[in-house]
Tab-separated table of C-alpha atoms in Angstrom:
chain	number	residue	atom	x	y	z
A	1	MET	CA	77.708	80.543	21.732
A	2	GLY	CA	78.526	82.726	18.733
A	3	TYR	CA	74.859	82.864	17.779
A	4	LEU	CA	73.955	83.938	21.288
A	5	ILE	CA	76.461	86.817	21.246
A	6	PHE	CA	75.244	87.845	17.760
A	7	ALA	CA	71.592	87.787	18.904
A	8	PHE	CA	72.498	89.832	21.972
A	9	GLN	CA	74.261	92.450	19.804
A	10	ILE	CA	71.239	92.715	17.490
A	11	GLN	CA	68.955	93.073	20.494
A	12	ARG	CA	71.163	95.884	21.887
A	13	ARG	CA	71.093	97.714	18.526
A	14	VAL	CA	67.327	97.379	18.248
A	15	ALA	CA	66.876	98.617	21.829
A	16	LYS	CA	69.317	101.469	21.219
A	17	ASN	CA	67.575	102.489	17.959
A	18	PHE	CA	64.181	102.109	19.559
A	19	SER	CA	65.212	104.471	22.330
A	20	ARG	CA	66.480	107.058	19.827
A	21	ASP	CA	63.346	106.691	17.721
A	22	LYS	CA	61.173	106.962	20.784
A	23	ILE	CA	62.995	110.082	21.976
A	24	ALA	CA	62.767	111.625	18.489
A	25	TRP	CA	59.061	110.807	18.343
A	26	LEU	CA	58.447	112.291	21.803
A	27	CYS	CA	60.361	115.463	20.881
A	28	CYS	CA	58.344	115.775	17.687
A	29	MET	CA	55.047	115.333	19.545
A	30	LEU	CA	56.135	117.835	22.189
A	31	GLY	CA	56.985	120.358	19.462
A	32	ILE	CA	53.595	119.860	17.809
A	33	ALA	CA	51.777	120.212	21.143
A	34	ILE	CA	53.629	123.422	21.963
A	35	GLY	CA	52.921	124.763	18.472
A	36	ILE	CA	49.210	124.066	18.811
A	37	ALA	CA	49.072	125.576	22.283
A	38	LEU	CA	50.824	128.730	21.135
A	39	SER	CA	49.009	129.097	17.807
A	40	ASN	CA	46.179	131.116	19.362
A	41	LYS	CA	48.559	133.176	21.471
A	42	VAL	CA	50.818	134.123	18.562
A	43	TYR	CA	48.107	136.395	17.213
A	44	ALA	CA	46.695	137.610	20.507
A	45	ASP	CA	46.709	141.380	20.884
A	46	GLU	CA	48.657	141.959	17.670
A	47	GLU	CA	47.460	145.238	16.098
A	48	MET	CA	47.407	145.668	12.344
A	49	ASN	CA	46.027	148.265	9.951
A	50	GLY	CA	43.850	147.038	7.115
A	51	HIS	CA	41.084	147.808	4.665
A	52	VAL	CA	37.658	146.111	4.743
A	53	THR	CA	37.090	144.590	1.300
A	54	ALA	CA	33.942	142.543	1.995
A	55	VAL	CA	31.283	142.014	4.635
A	56	LEU	CA	30.140	138.390	4.784
A	57	ASP	CA	27.508	138.675	7.526
A	58	GLY	CA	26.741	140.748	10.622
A	59	ASN	CA	29.983	139.888	12.410
A	60	THR	CA	32.316	138.589	9.691
A	61	MET	CA	34.371	140.514	7.167
A	62	GLU	CA	37.348	140.162	4.864
A	63	ILE	CA	40.155	142.587	5.604
A	64	SER	CA	43.124	143.248	3.359
A	65	PHE	CA	46.375	143.884	5.210
A	66	SER	CA	48.462	143.879	2.020
A	67	ASP	CA	48.120	142.793	-1.615
A	68	THR	CA	48.777	139.197	-0.614
A	69	ASP	CA	47.343	139.130	2.914
A	70	VAL	CA	43.526	139.094	2.992
A	71	ARG	CA	41.971	137.466	6.047
A	72	LYS	CA	38.506	136.478	7.145
A	73	ILE	CA	37.932	138.191	10.495
A	74	LEU	CA	35.125	137.556	12.991
A	75	PHE	CA	34.334	139.924	15.819
A	76	ALA	CA	35.624	138.624	19.139
A	77	GLU	CA	33.062	138.207	21.947
A	78	ILE	CA	29.891	138.968	19.969
A	79	ASP	CA	27.670	137.014	17.561
A	80	SER	CA	25.151	138.363	15.046
A	81	PRO	CA	22.142	136.621	13.508
A	82	GLU	CA	22.943	134.227	10.673
A	83	LEU	CA	21.937	135.389	7.192
A	84	GLY	CA	19.018	132.923	7.189
A	85	GLN	CA	17.659	134.337	10.445
A	86	GLU	CA	15.393	137.302	10.934
A	87	PHE	CA	17.593	140.449	11.093
A	88	GLY	CA	20.566	138.546	9.596
A	89	GLN	CA	20.479	140.605	6.396
A	90	ASP	CA	19.869	143.800	8.394
A	91	ALA	CA	22.927	143.096	10.544
A	92	LYS	CA	25.026	142.552	7.404
A	93	LYS	CA	23.770	145.801	5.839
A	94	PHE	CA	24.541	147.713	9.024
A	95	LEU	CA	28.078	146.339	9.113
A	96	GLU	CA	28.541	147.226	5.437
A	97	LYS	CA	27.401	150.767	6.205
A	98	ILE	CA	29.932	151.283	9.002
A	99	LEU	CA	32.913	149.225	7.731
A	100	LEU	CA	32.870	148.380	4.008
A	101	ARG	CA	35.716	150.048	2.077
A	102	LYS	CA	37.010	151.676	5.271
A	103	ASN	CA	40.479	151.620	6.774
A	104	VAL	CA	40.454	149.915	10.158
A	105	THR	CA	42.746	148.925	12.989
A	106	VAL	CA	42.479	145.243	13.863
A	107	GLN	CA	43.499	143.844	17.227
A	108	LEU	CA	43.775	140.083	16.802
A	109	LYS	CA	42.608	138.103	19.836
A	110	GLY	CA	43.193	134.558	18.591
A	111	LYS	CA	41.371	131.994	16.478
A	112	ASP	CA	38.151	130.062	16.853
A	113	ARG	CA	37.922	126.266	16.623
A	114	PHE	CA	37.595	126.508	12.831
A	115	GLY	CA	40.765	128.580	12.454
A	116	ASN	CA	39.015	131.907	11.809
A	117	TYR	CA	40.676	134.996	13.230
A	118	LEU	CA	38.836	136.649	16.129
A	119	ALA	CA	39.429	140.360	16.568
A	120	ILE	CA	38.405	143.771	17.774
A	121	VAL	CA	37.982	146.010	14.734
A	122	LYS	CA	38.300	149.735	15.281
A	123	ILE	CA	37.013	152.398	12.931
A	124	LYS	CA	39.426	155.315	12.512
A	125	GLY	CA	41.649	153.735	15.125
A	126	ASN	CA	39.375	154.251	18.137
A	127	ALA	CA	35.658	153.400	17.703
A	128	ASP	CA	35.074	149.703	18.443
A	129	ALA	CA	32.800	148.411	15.653
A	130	ARG	CA	31.470	145.669	17.958
A	131	ILE	CA	29.983	148.326	20.235
A	132	GLU	CA	28.254	149.989	17.276
A	133	VAL	CA	26.743	146.642	16.231
A	134	LEU	CA	25.569	145.944	19.797
A	135	LYS	CA	24.168	149.467	20.351
A	136	ASN	CA	22.084	149.146	17.201
A	137	GLY	CA	20.686	145.805	18.301
A	138	PHE	CA	22.338	143.537	15.743
A	139	ALA	CA	24.252	141.167	18.020
A	140	TRP	CA	24.412	139.161	21.205
A	141	THR	CA	27.439	138.998	23.436
A	142	SER	CA	29.230	135.640	23.589
A	143	GLU	CA	27.237	132.632	24.724
A	144	LYS	CA	29.893	131.683	27.277
A	145	ASP	CA	31.491	134.198	29.625
A	146	PRO	CA	30.097	137.382	28.065
A	147	ASN	CA	32.271	140.482	28.330
A	148	GLU	CA	30.651	142.685	31.012
A	149	GLU	CA	31.317	145.967	29.173
A	150	LEU	CA	29.856	144.630	25.915
A	151	GLU	CA	26.924	143.075	27.781
A	152	GLN	CA	25.862	146.545	28.975
A	153	TYR	CA	25.505	147.721	25.349
A	154	ARG	CA	23.435	144.629	24.517
A	155	ILE	CA	21.155	145.177	27.513
A	156	THR	CA	20.636	148.836	26.597
A	157	ALA	CA	19.731	147.898	23.000
A	158	GLN	CA	17.365	145.191	24.269
A	159	GLN	CA	15.640	147.600	26.677
A	160	SER	CA	15.176	150.181	23.922
A	161	ARG	CA	13.966	147.431	21.540
A	162	SER	CA	16.572	148.296	18.895
A	163	GLY	CA	17.214	146.065	15.890
A	164	LEU	CA	16.588	142.378	16.519
A	165	TRP	CA	15.282	143.190	20.005
A	166	ARG	CA	12.006	144.309	18.387
A	167	GLN	CA	11.238	140.587	18.215
A	168	GLU	CA	9.458	139.024	21.158
A	169	ASN	CA	11.943	136.162	21.656
A	170	PRO	CA	14.849	136.420	19.206
A	171	ILE	CA	16.757	133.196	18.684
A	172	PRO	CA	20.494	133.534	19.355
A	173	PRO	CA	22.664	132.503	16.391
A	174	TRP	CA	24.297	129.632	18.294
A	175	THR	CA	20.849	128.144	18.953
A	176	TYR	CA	19.871	128.692	15.310
A	177	ARG	CA	23.048	126.928	14.107
A	178	ARG	CA	22.364	123.952	16.409
A	179	GLN	CA	18.783	123.749	15.124
A	180	GLN	CA	20.011	123.801	11.516
A	181	THR	CA	22.472	121.009	12.294
A	182	MET	CA	19.645	118.928	13.790
A	183	LEU	CA	17.571	119.415	10.619
A	184	THR	CA	20.356	118.198	8.332
A	185	PRO	CA	19.883	114.502	7.470
A	186	LYS	CA	22.678	112.248	8.647
A	187	SER	CA	24.526	110.351	5.929
A	188	SER	CA	24.480	106.558	6.089
A	189	SER	CA	28.160	106.148	5.230
């Protein structure tokens, strides 16, 4: 009988500890889920002043917000040709011309799936650099759900055959990236 009572007490302790552990685990997972869900929203619409220190391609730059805060920023809602594509180098040179070593206002819109910051970058606080890139024919609007206002600038550039629109059928960068991925040999690991 004594063994039975002892076994019952152990079982109650295990069940009690299991419940606490389970609750702690669920709280931890809930906290992580909320953190992930809010991570994009934390940055959304935050405006910061910075200085463009480098242009990496036609829609990506490094911006210094302080001595210790330098971030890689991609334009939100547009995409320029990759450097290996026709007009990729031209798009980069154009962006260098309008942004490199300039003070800018950055309105953070979130992050992409790789953790890169997406933003609207304004020159002298008011001119949207994305519009300048689109007007000069060095970008497409987003593949999914293009911004209607930005799409009008792209259409105008395409109709006037500016920049990359001089090509008969320019390949969008998202298609180019998919093609490059398909060409990369798969590892046998």
